[in-house]
Coordinates of C-alpha atoms in Angstrom, one line a residue:
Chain A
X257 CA 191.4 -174.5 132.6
X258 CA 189.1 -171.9 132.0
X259 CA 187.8 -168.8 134.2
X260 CA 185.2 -166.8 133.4
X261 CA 184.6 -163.8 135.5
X262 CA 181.4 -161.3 135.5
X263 CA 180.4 -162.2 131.9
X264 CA 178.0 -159.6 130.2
X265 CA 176.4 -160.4 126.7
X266 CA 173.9 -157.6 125.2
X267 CA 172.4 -157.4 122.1
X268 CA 171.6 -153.6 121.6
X269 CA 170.2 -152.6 124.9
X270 CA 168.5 -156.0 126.2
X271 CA 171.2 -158.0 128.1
X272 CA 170.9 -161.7 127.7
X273 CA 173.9 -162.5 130.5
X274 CA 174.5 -160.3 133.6
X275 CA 177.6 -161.3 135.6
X276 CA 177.8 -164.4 134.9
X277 CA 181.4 -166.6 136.5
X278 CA 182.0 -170.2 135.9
X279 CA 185.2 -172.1 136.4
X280 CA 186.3 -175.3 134.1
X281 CA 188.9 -176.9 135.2
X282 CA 190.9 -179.5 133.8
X283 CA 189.1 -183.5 133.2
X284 CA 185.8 -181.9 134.6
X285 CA 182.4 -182.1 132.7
X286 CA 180.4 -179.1 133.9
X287 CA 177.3 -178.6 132.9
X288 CA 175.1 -174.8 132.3
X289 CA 171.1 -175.8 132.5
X290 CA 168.2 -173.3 132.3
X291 CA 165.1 -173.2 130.7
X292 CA 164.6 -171.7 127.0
X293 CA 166.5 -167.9 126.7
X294 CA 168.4 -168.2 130.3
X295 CA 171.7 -167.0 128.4
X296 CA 173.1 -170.5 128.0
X297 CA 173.8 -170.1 124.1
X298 CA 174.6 -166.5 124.6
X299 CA 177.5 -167.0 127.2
X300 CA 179.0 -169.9 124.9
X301 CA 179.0 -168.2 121.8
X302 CA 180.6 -165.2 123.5
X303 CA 183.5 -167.8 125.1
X304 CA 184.3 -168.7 121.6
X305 CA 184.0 -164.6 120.0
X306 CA 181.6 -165.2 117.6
X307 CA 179.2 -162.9 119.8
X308 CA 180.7 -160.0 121.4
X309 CA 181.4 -159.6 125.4
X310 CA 180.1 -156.5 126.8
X311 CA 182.0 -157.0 130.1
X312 CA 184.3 -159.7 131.8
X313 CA 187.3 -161.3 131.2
X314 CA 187.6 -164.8 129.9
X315 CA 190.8 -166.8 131.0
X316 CA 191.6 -169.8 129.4
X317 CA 194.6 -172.3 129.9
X318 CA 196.2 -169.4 132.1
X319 CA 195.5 -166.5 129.1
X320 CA 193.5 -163.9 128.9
X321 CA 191.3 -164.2 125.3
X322 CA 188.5 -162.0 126.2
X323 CA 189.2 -160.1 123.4
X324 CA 190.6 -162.7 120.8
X325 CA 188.6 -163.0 117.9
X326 CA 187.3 -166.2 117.4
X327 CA 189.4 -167.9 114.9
X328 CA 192.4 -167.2 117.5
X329 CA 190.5 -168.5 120.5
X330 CA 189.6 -171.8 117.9
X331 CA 193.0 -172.3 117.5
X332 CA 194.2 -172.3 120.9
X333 CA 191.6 -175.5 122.0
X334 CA 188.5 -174.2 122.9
X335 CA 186.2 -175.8 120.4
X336 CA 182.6 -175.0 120.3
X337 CA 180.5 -177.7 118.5
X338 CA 177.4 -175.3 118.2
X339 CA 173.8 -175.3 118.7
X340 CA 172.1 -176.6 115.7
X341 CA 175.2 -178.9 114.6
X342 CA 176.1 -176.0 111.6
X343 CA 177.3 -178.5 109.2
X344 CA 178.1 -177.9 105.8
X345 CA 175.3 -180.0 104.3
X346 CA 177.1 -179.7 101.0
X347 CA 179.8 -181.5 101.8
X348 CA 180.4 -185.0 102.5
X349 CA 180.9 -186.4 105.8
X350 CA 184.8 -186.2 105.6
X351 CA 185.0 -183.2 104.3
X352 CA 183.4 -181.8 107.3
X353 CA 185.8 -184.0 109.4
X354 CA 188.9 -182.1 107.9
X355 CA 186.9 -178.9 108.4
X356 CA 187.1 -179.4 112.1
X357 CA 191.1 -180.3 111.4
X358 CA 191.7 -177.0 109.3
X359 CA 194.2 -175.2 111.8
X360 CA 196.4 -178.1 111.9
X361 CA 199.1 -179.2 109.3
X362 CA 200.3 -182.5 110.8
X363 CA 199.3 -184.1 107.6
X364 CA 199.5 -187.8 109.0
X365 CA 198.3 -187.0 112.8
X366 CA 195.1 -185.7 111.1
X367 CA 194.6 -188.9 109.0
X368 CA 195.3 -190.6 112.5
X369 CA 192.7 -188.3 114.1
X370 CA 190.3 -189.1 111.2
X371 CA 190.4 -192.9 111.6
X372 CA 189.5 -192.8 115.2
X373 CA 186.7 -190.5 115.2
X374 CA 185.0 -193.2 112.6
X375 CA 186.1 -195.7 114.9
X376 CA 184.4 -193.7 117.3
X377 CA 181.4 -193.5 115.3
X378 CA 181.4 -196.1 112.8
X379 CA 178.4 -194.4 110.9
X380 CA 180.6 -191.8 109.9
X381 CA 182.5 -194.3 108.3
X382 CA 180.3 -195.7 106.3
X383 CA 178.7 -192.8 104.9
X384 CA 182.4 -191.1 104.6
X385 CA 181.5 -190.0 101.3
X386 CA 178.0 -189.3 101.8
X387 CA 176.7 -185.8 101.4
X388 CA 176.0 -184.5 104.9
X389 CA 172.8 -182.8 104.3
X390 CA 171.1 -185.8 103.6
X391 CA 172.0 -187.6 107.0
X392 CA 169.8 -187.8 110.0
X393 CA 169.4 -185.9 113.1
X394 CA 171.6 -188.4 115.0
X395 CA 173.9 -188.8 112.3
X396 CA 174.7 -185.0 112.1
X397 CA 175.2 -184.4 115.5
X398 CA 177.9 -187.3 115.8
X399 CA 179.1 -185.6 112.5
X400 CA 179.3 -182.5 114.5
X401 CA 181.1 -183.8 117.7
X402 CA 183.5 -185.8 114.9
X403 CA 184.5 -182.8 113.5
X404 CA 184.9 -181.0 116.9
X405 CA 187.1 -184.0 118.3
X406 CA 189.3 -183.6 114.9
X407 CA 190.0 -180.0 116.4
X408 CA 192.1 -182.0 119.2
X409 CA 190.4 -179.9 121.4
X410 CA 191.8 -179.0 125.2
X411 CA 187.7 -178.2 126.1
X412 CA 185.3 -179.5 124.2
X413 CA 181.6 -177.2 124.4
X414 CA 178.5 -179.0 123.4
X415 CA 175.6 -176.9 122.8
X416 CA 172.7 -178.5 123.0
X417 CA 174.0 -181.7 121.4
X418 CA 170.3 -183.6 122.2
X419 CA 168.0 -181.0 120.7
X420 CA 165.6 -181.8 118.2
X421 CA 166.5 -186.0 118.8
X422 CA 164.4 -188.4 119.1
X423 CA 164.5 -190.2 122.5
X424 CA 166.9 -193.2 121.4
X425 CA 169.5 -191.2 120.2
X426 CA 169.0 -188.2 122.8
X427 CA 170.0 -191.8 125.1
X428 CA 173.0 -191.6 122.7
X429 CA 174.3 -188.5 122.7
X430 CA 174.5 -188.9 126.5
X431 CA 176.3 -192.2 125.8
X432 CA 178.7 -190.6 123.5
X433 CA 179.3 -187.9 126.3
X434 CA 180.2 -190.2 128.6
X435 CA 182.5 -191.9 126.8
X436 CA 184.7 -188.8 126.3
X437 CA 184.5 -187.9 130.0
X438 CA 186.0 -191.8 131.0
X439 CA 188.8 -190.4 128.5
X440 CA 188.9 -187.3 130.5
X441 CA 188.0 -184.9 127.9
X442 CA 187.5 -181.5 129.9
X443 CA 183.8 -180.7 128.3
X444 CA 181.6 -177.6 128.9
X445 CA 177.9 -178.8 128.5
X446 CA 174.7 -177.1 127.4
X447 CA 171.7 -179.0 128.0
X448 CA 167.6 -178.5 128.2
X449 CA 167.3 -182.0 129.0
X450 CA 168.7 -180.9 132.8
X451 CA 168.1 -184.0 134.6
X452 CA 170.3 -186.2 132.0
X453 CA 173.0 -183.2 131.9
X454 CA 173.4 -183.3 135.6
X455 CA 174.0 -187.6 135.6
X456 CA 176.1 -186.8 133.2
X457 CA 178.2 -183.9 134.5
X458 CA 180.4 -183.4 137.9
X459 CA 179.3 -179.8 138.1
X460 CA 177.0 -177.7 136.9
X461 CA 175.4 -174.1 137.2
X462 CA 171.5 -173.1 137.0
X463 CA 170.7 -170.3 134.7
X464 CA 167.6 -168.5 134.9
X465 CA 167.4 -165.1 132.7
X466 CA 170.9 -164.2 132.2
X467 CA 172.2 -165.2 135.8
X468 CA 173.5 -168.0 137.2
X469 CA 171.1 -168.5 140.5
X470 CA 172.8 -172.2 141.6
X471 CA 175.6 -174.2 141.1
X472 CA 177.7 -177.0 142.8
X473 CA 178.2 -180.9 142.4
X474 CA 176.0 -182.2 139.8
X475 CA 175.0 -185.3 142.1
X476 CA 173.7 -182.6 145.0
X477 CA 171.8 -181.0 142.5
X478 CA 170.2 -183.4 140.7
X479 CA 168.5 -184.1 144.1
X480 CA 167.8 -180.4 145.7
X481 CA 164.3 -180.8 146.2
X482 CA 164.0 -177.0 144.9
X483 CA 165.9 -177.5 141.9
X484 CA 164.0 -180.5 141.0
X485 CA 160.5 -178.5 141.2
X486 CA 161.5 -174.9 140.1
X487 CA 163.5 -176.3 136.9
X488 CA 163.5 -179.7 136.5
X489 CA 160.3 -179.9 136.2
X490 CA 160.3 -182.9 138.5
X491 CA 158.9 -183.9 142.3
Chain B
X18 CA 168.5 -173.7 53.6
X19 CA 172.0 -175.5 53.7
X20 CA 173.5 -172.1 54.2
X21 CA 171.3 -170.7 56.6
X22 CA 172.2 -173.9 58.7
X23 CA 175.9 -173.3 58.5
X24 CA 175.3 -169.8 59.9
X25 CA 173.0 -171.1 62.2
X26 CA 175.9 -173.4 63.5
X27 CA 178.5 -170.6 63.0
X28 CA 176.5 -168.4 65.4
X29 CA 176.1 -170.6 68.1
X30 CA 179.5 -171.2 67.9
X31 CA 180.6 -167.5 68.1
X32 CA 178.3 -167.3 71.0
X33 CA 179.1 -170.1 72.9
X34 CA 183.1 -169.1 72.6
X35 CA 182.5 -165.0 73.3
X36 CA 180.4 -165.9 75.9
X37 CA 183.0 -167.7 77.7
X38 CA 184.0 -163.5 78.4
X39 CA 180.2 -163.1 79.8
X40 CA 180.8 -166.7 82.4
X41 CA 184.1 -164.6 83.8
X42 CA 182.2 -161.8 84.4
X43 CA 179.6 -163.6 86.0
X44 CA 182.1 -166.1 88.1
X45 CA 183.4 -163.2 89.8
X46 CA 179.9 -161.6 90.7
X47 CA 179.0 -165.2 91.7
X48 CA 182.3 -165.9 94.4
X49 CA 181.0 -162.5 95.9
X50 CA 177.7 -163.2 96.1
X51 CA 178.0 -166.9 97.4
X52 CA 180.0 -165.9 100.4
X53 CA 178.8 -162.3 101.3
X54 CA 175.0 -162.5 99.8
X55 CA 176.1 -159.1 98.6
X56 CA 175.9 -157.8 95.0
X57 CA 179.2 -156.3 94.5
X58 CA 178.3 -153.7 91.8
X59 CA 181.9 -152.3 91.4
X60 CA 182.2 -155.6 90.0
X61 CA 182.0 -153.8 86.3
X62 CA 185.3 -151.6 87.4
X63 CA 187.5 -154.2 87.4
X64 CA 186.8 -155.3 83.9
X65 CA 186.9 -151.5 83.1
X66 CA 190.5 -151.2 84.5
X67 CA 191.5 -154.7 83.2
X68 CA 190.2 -154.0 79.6
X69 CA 192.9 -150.4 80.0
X70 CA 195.4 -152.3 81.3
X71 CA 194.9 -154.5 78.7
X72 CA 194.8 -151.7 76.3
X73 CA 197.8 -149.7 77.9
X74 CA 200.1 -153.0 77.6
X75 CA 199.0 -154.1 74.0
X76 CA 198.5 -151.3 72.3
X77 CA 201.1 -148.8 73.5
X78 CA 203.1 -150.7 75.3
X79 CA 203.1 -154.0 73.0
X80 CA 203.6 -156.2 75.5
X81 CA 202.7 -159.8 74.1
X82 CA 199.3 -161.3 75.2
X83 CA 200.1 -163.9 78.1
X84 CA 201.8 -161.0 79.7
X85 CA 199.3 -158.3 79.2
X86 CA 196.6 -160.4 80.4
X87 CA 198.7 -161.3 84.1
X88 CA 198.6 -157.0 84.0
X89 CA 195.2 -157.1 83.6
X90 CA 194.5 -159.8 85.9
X91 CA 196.7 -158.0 88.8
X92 CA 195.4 -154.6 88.1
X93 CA 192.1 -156.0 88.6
X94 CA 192.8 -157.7 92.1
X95 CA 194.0 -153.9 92.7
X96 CA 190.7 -152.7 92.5
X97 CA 189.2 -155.8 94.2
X98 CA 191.4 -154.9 97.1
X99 CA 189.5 -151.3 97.9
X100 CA 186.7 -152.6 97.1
X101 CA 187.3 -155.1 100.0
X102 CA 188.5 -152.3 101.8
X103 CA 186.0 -149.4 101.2
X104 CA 183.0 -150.8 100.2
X105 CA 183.1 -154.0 102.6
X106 CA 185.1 -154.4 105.7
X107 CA 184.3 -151.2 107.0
X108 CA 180.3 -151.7 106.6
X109 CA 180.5 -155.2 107.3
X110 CA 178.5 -154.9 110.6
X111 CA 175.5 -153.6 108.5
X112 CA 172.5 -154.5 107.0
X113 CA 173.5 -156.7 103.8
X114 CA 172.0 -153.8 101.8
X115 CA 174.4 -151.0 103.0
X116 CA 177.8 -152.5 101.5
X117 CA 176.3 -153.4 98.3
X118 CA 174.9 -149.4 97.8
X119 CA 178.6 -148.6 98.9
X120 CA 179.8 -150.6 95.7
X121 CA 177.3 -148.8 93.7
X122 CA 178.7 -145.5 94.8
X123 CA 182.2 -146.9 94.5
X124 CA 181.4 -148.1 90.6
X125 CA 179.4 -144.3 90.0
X126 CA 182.5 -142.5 91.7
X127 CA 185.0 -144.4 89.7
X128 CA 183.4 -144.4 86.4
X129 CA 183.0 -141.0 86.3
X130 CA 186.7 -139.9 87.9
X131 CA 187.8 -142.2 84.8
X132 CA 185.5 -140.8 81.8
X133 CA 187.1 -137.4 83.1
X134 CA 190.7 -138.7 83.0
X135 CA 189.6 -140.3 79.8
X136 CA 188.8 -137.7 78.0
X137 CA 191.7 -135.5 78.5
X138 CA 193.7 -138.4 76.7
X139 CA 191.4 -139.2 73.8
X140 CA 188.4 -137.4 72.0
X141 CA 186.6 -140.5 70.7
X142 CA 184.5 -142.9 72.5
X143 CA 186.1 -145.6 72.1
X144 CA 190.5 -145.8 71.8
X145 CA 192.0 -149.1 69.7
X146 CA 192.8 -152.4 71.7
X147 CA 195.4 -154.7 69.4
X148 CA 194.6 -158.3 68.3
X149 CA 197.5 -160.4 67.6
X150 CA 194.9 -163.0 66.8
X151 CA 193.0 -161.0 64.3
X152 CA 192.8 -162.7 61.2
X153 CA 194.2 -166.6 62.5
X154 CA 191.1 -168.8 62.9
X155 CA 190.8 -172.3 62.0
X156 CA 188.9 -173.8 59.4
X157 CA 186.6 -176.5 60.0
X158 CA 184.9 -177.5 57.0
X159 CA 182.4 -175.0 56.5
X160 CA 182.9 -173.2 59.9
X161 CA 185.1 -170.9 61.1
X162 CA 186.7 -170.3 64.8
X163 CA 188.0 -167.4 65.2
X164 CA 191.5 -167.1 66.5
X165 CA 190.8 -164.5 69.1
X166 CA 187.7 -166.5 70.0
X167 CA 189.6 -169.4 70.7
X168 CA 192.4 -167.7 72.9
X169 CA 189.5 -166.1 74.5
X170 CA 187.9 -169.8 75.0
X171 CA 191.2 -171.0 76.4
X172 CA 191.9 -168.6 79.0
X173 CA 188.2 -168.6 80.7
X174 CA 188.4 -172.2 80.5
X175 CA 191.9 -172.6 82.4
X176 CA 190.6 -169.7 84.6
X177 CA 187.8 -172.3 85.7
X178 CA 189.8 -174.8 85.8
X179 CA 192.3 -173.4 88.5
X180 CA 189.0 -171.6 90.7
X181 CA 188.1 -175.7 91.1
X182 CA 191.2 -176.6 92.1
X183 CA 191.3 -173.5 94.7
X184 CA 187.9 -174.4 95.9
X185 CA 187.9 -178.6 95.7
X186 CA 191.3 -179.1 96.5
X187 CA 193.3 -176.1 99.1
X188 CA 192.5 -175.3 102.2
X189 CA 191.3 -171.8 101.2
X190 CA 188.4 -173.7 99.2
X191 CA 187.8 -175.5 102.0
X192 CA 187.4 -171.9 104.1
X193 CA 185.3 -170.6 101.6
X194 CA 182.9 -173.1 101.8
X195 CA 182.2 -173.4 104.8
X196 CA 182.3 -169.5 104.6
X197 CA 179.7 -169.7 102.3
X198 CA 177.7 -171.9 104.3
X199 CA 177.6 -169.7 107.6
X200 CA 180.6 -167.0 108.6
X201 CA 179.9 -168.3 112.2
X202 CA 181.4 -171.6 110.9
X203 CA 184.2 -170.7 109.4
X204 CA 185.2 -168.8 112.8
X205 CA 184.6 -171.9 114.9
X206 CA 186.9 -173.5 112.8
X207 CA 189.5 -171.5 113.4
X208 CA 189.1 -169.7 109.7
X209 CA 190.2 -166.1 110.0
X210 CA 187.2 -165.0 107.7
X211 CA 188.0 -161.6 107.0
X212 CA 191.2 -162.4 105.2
X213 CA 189.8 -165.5 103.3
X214 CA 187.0 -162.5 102.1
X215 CA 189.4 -160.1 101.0
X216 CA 191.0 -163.1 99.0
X217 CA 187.5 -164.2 97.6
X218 CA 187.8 -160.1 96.5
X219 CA 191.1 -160.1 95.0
X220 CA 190.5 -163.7 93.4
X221 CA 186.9 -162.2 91.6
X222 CA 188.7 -159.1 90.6
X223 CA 191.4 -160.8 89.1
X224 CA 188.9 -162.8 86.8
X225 CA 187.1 -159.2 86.1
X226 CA 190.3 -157.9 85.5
X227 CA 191.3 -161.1 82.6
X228 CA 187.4 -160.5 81.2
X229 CA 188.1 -156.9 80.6
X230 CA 191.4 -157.8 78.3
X231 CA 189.4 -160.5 76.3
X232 CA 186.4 -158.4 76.2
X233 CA 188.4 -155.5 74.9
X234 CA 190.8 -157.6 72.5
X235 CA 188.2 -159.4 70.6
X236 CA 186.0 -155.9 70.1
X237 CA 189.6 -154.5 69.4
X238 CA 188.3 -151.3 71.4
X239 CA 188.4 -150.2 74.5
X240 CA 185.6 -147.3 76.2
X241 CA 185.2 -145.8 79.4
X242 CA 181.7 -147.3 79.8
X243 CA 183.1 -150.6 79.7
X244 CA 182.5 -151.3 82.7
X245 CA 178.7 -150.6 83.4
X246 CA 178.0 -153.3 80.0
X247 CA 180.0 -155.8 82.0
X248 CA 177.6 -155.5 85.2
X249 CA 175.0 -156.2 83.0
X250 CA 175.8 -158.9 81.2
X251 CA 177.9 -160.1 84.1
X252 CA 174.3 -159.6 86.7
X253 CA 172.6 -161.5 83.6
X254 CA 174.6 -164.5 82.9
X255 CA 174.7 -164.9 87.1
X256 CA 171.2 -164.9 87.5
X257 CA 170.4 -166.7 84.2
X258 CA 172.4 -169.6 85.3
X259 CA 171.6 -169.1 89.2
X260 CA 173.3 -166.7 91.8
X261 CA 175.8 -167.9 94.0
X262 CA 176.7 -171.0 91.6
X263 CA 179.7 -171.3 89.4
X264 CA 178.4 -174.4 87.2
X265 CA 175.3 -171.5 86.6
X266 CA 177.3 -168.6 85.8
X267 CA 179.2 -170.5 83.3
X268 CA 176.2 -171.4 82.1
X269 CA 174.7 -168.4 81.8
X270 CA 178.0 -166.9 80.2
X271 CA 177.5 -169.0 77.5
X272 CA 174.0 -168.7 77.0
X273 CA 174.3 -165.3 77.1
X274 CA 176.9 -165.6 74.3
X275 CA 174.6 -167.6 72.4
X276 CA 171.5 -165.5 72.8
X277 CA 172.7 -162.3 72.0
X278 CA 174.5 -163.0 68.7
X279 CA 171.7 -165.4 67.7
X280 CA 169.0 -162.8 68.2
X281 CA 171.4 -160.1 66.2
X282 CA 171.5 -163.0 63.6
X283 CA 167.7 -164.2 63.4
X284 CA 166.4 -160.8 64.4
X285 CA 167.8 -157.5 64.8
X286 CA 171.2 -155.9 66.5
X287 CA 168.5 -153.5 67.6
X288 CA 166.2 -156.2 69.6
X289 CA 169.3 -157.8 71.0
X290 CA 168.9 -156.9 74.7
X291 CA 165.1 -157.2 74.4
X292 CA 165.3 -160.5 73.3
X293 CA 168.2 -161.5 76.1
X294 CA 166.2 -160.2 78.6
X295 CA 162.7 -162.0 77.1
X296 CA 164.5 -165.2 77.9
X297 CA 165.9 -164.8 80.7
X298 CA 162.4 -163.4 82.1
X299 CA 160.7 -166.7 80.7
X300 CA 163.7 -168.6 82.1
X301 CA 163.3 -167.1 85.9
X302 CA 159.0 -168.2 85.4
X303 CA 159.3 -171.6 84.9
X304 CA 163.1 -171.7 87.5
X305 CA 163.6 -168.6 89.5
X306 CA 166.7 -170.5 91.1
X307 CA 168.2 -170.1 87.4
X308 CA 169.3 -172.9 85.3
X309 CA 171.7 -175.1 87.2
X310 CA 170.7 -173.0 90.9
X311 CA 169.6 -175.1 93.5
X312 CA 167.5 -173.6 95.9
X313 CA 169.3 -174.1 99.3
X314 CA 172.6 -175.7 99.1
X315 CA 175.8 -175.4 96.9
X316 CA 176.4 -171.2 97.2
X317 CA 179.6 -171.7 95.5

């Protein structure tokens, strides 16, 4: 579903990815882990053009969009539901629903849509008319994935969705992953909390200053003795 | 004493109606401001070519006033368009600074190309704008609305009242805030942000472009220099009432209105900018958000 080959991201003359290739396909959760500045966010926000590539194509459901801009690559199902939730904290909670909804026009399907993501999260529902900005942690990152589920997307990224949680809800977030995954949502996930991304994941690729250094079946991983020690922080 | 509060009453009524002219101003520095964080200071151009437009269609032309003002409105949206073009989308990659000093070129540049055009047509400052309102008003009891004052009223207020619905209630409101917010989120939602900008552009043009008719029709004159007085009361009633808010540059409209004829009424004509500009320095001491500004959220 989507091919990325010898990705380069610089900003000015420090590159944050070199070379980096990762493969998505289709009903697959794979998972990018690295410490703190290993190019995760970078590579995602340059997959979804709101950072510029410096080199490498991007293929995605058979197309080339490496050089889309992003509103084009938004539209054709790659949804990014970014680092740091970026709500509108001005609006209400369903507001920021149908923001997630805003290239689509099937009037009723998006009501439809609507309705099951506060099924999903019945939170949402109840504080439907509640200004977001005044919600919790938790409550904005379910916001967040809400809205990107009302994008009907084909892959679904998650940057970072348990970042800045407390430990209950990080528990959450991972149960809200797994959820879409039994549905077979194809899902690209960034995570710090590596040991929870890889249990959660079928694949997944080590980062470690701009390059990818491992990858393979997240189950394998999760108990590479080297991995565990190097970034896991683990024995 | 019983006359002095009739005038008293009378003047805050002629303020709060003419300053409805000062809240358009200000709405269409505010729309820029809330979504690009830039001044646009060729803001005051588009009232300048809206108040000729206005002039060129009332007084020589003759069109009637609902028409002259759409002329206005749309030749306004003309400049808002290179102003999108020249000043912004080429610079947008820059510091914040660098397009905003590119409008303040484009508003020298164009000022003076016009005073030159200008005065090969006329050799007084200032050319006549017609009223078909002069002289209606209504009468109520001892005050007195002025016809023109009320039209004037009118107009900004269904102006307002159609910017809500575009922001509250279409889909391009919905882009813009979430544009105003964070560009980034606008793109991950599949907004394509530039065009929804050069909208915002056209849209805060097209109100300059209406406060340059009323602004010329109720002083029945139109001058060259129109334009730089409407950056300043337009940059005054914005941060008055609290950049990046619409509530705060209506606001600020109207209490420029009111200020400025009230300080010309208790004081001087002289000491009416010093004494705008008194308040609005106490005003930003005790809220430097401006009256209705909040500090983080609600840009637009």
């Amino acid at each position: 579903m989507l091919d990325v080959e010898n990705l380069t991201v610089s900003y000015g003359a420090i590159s944050a990815v070199r070379n980096v290739s990762i493969t998505v396909r289709a009903g697959e959760v794979v998972t990018l882990i690295g410490a703190n500045g290993a190019g995760k966010t970078s590579i995602v926000k340059a997959l979804s053009g709101i950072v510029p590539k410096a080199s490498g194509t991007t293929k995605f459901r058979d197309a080339d969009i490496s050089t889309l801009p992003a509103h084009e690559i938004t539209r054709r199902g790659l949804i990014h539901v970014p680092e740091g939730r970026k709500l509108v904290p001005s609006m209400t909670v369903e507001e920021n629903l149908l923001c997630g909804a805003y290239c689509r026009s099937d009037k009723q399907e998006i009501a439809a849509d609507l309705d099951a993501v506060m099924m999903r999260f019945p939170r949402l529902r109840e504080r439907r008319r509640q200004i977001a900005g005044t919600m919790s942690g938790g409550e904005r990152q379910m916001l967040a994935i809400g809205r990107g589920l009302m994008a009907r997307p084909e892959l679904l990224i998650l940057d970072e969705p348990s970042l800045g949680l407390a430990p209950l809800l990080v528990e959450e977030v991972f149960n809200i992953i797994a959820g879409l995954k039994r549905e077979g949502k194809t899902i690209l996930l960034i995570e710090q909390n590596a040991l929870e991304a890889l249990y959660s994941s079928d694949r997944a690729y080590v980062l470690r200053v701009g390059e990818v250094v491992m990858s393979g079946l997240s189950s394998q991983l999760a108990e590479d003795p080297e991995l565990r020690r190097a970034y896991l922080g683990v024995n | 004493m019983y006359f002095f509060a009739i005038d008293l009453t009378q003047t805050t009524i002629d303020g709060l109606l003419f300053g409805s002219t000062y809240a358009l101003v200000a709405i269409g520095f505010t729309l820029i401001w809330g979504l690009l964080r830039i001044l646009n200071l060729a803001h005051g151009v588009t009232v300048m070519v809206g108040m000729f437009a206005g002039m060129l269609s009332a007084t020589i032309i003759g069109l009637p006033f609902y028409l002259g003002i759409l002329i206005s409105m749309c030749a306004g949206a003309l400049v808002g368009f290179l102003i999108d073009r020249i000043c912004y989308r080429p610079l947008r990659a820059a510091h914040e600074l660098v397009p905003m000093i590119a409008t303040l070129g484009f508003w020298i540049l164009i000022e003076e190309v016009f005073i030159k055009i200008y005065s090969k047509f006329w050799f007084r400052d200032y050319v006549p704008f017609a009223n078909p309102f002069d002289g209606a008003g209504l009468e109520i009891g001892q005050i007195r609305l002025r016809g023109d004052y009320l039209v004037t009223l009118a107009v900004a207020t269904l102006l307002v009242i159609i910017l809500y619905f575009l922001i509250y209630r279409t889909r391009l409101g919905l882009a813009m805030r979430m544009i105003a917010e964070d560009h980034d989120i606008g793109s991950l939602m599949g907004v394509p942000v530039g065009r929804v900008l050069t909208t915002a552009f056209l849209l805060s043009a097209a109100y300059g472009g209406a406060a340059g008719y009323l602004l010329g029709m109720t002083a029945n004159l139109a001058g060259p220099y129109a334009g730089s007085q409407a950056v300043v009361k337009g940059l005054f009633s914005m941060i008055l009432g609290g950049a990046g808010s619409i509530p705060g540059a209506i606001v600020g409209g109207l209490s420029l209105g009111v200020l400025e004829l009230q300080s010309s009424f208790l004081f001087s004509f002289a000491y009416r900018d010093a004494i705008a500009m008194l308040a609005l320095f106490l005003v930003l001491i005790v809220r430097p958000q401006g009256l209705v500004g909040k500090r983080t959220a609600d840009r637009i």
